[in-house]
PDB file of C-alpha atoms in Angstrom:
ATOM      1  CA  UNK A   2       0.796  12.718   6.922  1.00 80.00           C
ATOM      2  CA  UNK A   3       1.073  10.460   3.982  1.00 85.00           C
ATOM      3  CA  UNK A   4      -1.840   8.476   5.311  1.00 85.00           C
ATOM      4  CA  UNK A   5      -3.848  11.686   5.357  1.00 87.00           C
ATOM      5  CA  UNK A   6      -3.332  13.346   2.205  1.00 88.00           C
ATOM      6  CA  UNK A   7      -4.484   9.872   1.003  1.00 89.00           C
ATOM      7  CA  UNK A   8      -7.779   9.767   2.514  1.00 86.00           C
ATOM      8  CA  UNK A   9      -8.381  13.176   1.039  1.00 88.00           C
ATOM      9  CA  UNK A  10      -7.692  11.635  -2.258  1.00 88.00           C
ATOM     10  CA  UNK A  11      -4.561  13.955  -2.599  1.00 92.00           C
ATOM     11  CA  UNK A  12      -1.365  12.403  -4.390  1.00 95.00           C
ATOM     12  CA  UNK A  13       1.721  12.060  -1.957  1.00 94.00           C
ATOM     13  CA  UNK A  14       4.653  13.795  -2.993  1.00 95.00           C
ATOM     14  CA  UNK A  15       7.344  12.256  -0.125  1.00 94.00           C
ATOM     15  CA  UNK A  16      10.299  14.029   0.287  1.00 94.00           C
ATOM     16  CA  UNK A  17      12.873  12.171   2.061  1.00 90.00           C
ATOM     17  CA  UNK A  18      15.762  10.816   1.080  1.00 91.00           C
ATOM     18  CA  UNK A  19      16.506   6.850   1.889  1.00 88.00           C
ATOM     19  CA  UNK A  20      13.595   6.229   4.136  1.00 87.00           C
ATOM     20  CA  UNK A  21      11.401   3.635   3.109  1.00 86.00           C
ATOM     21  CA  UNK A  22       7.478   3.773   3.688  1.00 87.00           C
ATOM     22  CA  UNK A  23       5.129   1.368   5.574  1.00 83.00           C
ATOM     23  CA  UNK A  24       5.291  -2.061   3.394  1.00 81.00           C
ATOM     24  CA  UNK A  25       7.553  -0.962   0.815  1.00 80.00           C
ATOM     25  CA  UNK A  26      10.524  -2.717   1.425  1.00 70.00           C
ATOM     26  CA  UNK A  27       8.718  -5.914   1.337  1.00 68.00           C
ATOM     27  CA  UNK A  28       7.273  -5.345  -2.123  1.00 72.00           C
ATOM     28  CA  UNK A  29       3.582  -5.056  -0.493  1.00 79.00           C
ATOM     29  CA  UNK A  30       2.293  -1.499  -1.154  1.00 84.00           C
ATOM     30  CA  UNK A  31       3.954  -0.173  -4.971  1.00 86.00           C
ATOM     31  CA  UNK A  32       4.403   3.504  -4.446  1.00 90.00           C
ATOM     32  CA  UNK A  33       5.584   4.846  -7.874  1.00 91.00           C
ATOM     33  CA  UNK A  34       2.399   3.594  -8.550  1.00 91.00           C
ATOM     34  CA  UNK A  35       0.241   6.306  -6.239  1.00 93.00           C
ATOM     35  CA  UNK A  36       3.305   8.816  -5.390  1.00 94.00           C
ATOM     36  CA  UNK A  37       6.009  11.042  -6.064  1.00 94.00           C
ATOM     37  CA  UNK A  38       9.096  11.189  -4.420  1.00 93.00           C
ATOM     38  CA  UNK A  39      11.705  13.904  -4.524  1.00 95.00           C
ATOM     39  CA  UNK A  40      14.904  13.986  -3.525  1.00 95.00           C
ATOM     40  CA  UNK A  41      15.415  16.417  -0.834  1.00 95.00           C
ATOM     41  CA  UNK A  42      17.827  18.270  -3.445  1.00 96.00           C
ATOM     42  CA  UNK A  43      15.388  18.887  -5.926  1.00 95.00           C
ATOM     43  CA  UNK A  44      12.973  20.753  -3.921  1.00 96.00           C
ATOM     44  CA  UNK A  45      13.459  23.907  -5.597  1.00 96.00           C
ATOM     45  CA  UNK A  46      12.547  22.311  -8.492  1.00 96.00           C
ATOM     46  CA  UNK A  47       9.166  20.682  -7.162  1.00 96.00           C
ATOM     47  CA  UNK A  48       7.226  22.862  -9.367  1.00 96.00           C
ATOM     48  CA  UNK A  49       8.751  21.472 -12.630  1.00 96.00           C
ATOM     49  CA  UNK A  50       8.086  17.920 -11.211  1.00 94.00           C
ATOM     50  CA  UNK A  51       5.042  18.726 -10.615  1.00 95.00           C
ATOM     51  CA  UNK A  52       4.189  20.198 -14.093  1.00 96.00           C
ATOM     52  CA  UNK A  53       5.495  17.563 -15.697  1.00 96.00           C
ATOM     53  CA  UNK A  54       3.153  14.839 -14.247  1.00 96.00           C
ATOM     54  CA  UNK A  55       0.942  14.319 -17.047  1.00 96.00           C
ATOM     55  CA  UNK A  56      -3.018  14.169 -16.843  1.00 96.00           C
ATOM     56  CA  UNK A  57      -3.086  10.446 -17.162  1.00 97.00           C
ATOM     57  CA  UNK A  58      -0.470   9.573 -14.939  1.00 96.00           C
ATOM     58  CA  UNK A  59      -2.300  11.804 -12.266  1.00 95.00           C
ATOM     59  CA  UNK A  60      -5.248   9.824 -12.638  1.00 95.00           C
ATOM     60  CA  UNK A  61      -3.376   6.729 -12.534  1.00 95.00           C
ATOM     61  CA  UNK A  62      -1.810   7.567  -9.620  1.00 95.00           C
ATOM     62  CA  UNK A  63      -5.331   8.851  -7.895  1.00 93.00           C
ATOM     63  CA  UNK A  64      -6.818   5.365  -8.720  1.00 92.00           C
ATOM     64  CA  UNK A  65      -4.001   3.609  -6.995  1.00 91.00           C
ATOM     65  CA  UNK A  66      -4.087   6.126  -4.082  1.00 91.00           C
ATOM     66  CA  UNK A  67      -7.710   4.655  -3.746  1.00 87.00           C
ATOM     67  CA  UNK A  68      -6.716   1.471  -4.489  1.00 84.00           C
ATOM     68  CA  UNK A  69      -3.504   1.259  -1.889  1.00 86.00           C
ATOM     69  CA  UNK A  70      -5.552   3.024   1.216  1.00 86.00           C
ATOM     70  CA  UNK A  71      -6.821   0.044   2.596  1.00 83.00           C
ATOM     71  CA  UNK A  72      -3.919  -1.277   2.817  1.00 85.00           C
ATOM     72  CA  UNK A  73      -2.810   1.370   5.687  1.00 86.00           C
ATOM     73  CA  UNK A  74      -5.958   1.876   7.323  1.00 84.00           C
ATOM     74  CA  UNK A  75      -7.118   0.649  10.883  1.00 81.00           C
ATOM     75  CA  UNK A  76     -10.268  -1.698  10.506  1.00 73.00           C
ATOM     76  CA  UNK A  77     -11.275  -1.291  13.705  1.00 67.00           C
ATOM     77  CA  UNK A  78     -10.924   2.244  13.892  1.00 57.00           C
ATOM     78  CA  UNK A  79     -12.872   2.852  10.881  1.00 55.00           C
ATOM     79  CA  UNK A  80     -15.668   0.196  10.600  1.00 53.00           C
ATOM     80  CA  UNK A  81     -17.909   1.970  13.414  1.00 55.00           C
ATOM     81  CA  UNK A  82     -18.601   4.579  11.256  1.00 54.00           C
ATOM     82  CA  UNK A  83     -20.581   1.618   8.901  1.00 52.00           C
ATOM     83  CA  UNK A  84     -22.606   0.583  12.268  1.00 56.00           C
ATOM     84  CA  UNK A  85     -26.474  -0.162  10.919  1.00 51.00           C
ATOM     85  CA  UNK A  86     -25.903  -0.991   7.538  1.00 45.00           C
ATOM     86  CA  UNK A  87     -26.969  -4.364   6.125  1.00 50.00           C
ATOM     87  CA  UNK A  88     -23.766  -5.293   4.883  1.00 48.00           C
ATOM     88  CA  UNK A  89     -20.406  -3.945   7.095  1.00 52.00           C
ATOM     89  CA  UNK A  90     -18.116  -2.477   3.397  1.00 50.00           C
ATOM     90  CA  UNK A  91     -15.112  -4.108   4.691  1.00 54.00           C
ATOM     91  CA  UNK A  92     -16.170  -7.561   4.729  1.00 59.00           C
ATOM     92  CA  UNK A  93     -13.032  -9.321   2.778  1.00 62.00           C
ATOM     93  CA  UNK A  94     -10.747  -6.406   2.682  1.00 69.00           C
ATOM     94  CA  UNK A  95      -7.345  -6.685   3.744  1.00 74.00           C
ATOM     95  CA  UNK A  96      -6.818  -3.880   6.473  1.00 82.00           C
ATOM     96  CA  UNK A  97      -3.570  -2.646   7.456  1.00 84.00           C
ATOM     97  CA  UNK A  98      -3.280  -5.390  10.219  1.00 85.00           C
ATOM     98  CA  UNK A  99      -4.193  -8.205   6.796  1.00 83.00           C
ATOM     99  CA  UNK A 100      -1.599  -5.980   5.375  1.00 85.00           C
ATOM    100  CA  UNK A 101       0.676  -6.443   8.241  1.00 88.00           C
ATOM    101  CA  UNK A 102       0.363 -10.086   8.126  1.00 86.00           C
ATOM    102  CA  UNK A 103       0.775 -10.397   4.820  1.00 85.00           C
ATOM    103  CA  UNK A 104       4.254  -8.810   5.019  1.00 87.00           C
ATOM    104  CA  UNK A 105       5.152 -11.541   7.873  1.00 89.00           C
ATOM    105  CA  UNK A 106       3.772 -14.651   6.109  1.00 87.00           C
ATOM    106  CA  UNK A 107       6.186 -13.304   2.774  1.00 88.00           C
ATOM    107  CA  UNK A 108       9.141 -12.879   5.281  1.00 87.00           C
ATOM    108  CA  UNK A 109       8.631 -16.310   6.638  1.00 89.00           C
ATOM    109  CA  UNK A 110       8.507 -17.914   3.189  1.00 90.00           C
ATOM    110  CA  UNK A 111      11.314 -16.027   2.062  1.00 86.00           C
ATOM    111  CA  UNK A 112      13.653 -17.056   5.241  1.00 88.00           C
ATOM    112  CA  UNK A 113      12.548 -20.346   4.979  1.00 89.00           C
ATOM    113  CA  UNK A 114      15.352 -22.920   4.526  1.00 89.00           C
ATOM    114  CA  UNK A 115      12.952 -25.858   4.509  1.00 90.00           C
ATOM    115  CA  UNK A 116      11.775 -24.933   1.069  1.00 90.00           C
ATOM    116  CA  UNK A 117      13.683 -24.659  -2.764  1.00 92.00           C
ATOM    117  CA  UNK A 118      13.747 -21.486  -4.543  1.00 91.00           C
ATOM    118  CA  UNK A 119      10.964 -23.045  -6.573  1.00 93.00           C
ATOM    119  CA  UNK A 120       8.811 -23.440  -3.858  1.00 92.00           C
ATOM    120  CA  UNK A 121       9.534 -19.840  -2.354  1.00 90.00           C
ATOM    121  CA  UNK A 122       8.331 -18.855  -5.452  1.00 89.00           C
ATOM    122  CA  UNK A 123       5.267 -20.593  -5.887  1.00 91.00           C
ATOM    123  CA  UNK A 124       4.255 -19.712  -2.073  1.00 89.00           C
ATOM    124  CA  UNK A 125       5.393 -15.646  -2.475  1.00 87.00           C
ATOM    125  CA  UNK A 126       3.043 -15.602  -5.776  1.00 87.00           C
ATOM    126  CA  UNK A 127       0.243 -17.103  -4.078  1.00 87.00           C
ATOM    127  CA  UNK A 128      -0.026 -14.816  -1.060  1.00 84.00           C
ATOM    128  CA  UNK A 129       0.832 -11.609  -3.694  1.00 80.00           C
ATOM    129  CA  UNK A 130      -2.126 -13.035  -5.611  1.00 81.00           C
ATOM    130  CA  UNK A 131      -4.405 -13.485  -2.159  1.00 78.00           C
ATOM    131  CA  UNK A 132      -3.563 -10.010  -1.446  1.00 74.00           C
ATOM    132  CA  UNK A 133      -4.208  -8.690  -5.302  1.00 73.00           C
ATOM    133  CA  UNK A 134      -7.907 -10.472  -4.970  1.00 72.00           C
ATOM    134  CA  UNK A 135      -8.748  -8.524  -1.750  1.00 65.00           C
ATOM    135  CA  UNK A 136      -7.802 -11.603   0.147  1.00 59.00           C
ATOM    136  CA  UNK A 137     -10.525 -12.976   3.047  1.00 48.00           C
ATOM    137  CA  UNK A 138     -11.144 -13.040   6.630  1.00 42.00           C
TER     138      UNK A 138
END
């Protein structure tokens, strides 16, 4: 459902208590920065929460929704929809699968015990900046 709400350009309020979404563990997709989430508890409070997200944090958050979609989306199931056009729109965007990669190539590099923490470092920054730049195919 989270996808979803995103491709209608909704904000996701997720409501469930210690259950991580796709890619957030590894630090890949930032969801405070494009969601809410509320504790389970605190549900009969939603419509204070609610109220209390301010109109700039609400557009915030709807720019990152935009901005974090890709990131969860299907290339293949969406990019025959863009058949006939000069240029195909996804051309150098990470897809989910990029995305899934990604999260496997910072695993690697993390686990790693041929490198120094230094080197981790350096390697961990470079793919988070590959992925920040729309990375390429």
């Amino acid at each position: 459902r989270l996808f979803e709400m995103m491709v209608m350009g909704c904000i996701p309020v997720i409501i469930q208590d210690n259950i991580f979404q796709a890619f957030e563990t590894d630090e890949v997709l930032d969801y405070p920065s494009f969601s809410l989430r509320v504790k389970a508890a605190d549900i009969p409070k939603l419509h204070l929460v609610l109220q209390g997200v301010s109109p700039q944090q609400r557009r915030r958050m709807q720019e990152g929704v935009w901005q974090n979609l890709r990131h969860l989306m299907w290339r293949e199931w969406y990019s025959n929809s863009h058949e006939g056009l000069e240029r195909d729109p996804w051309d150098g965007i990470p897809d989910a699968f990029e995305t899934l990669m990604t999260v496997l190539r910072l695993r690697t590099i993390r686990k790693s015990d041929d490198l120094s923490p230094e080197e981790k470092e350096a390697r961990v920054q470079a793919v988070r900046r590959w992925l920040d730049e729309g990375g390429s195919r």
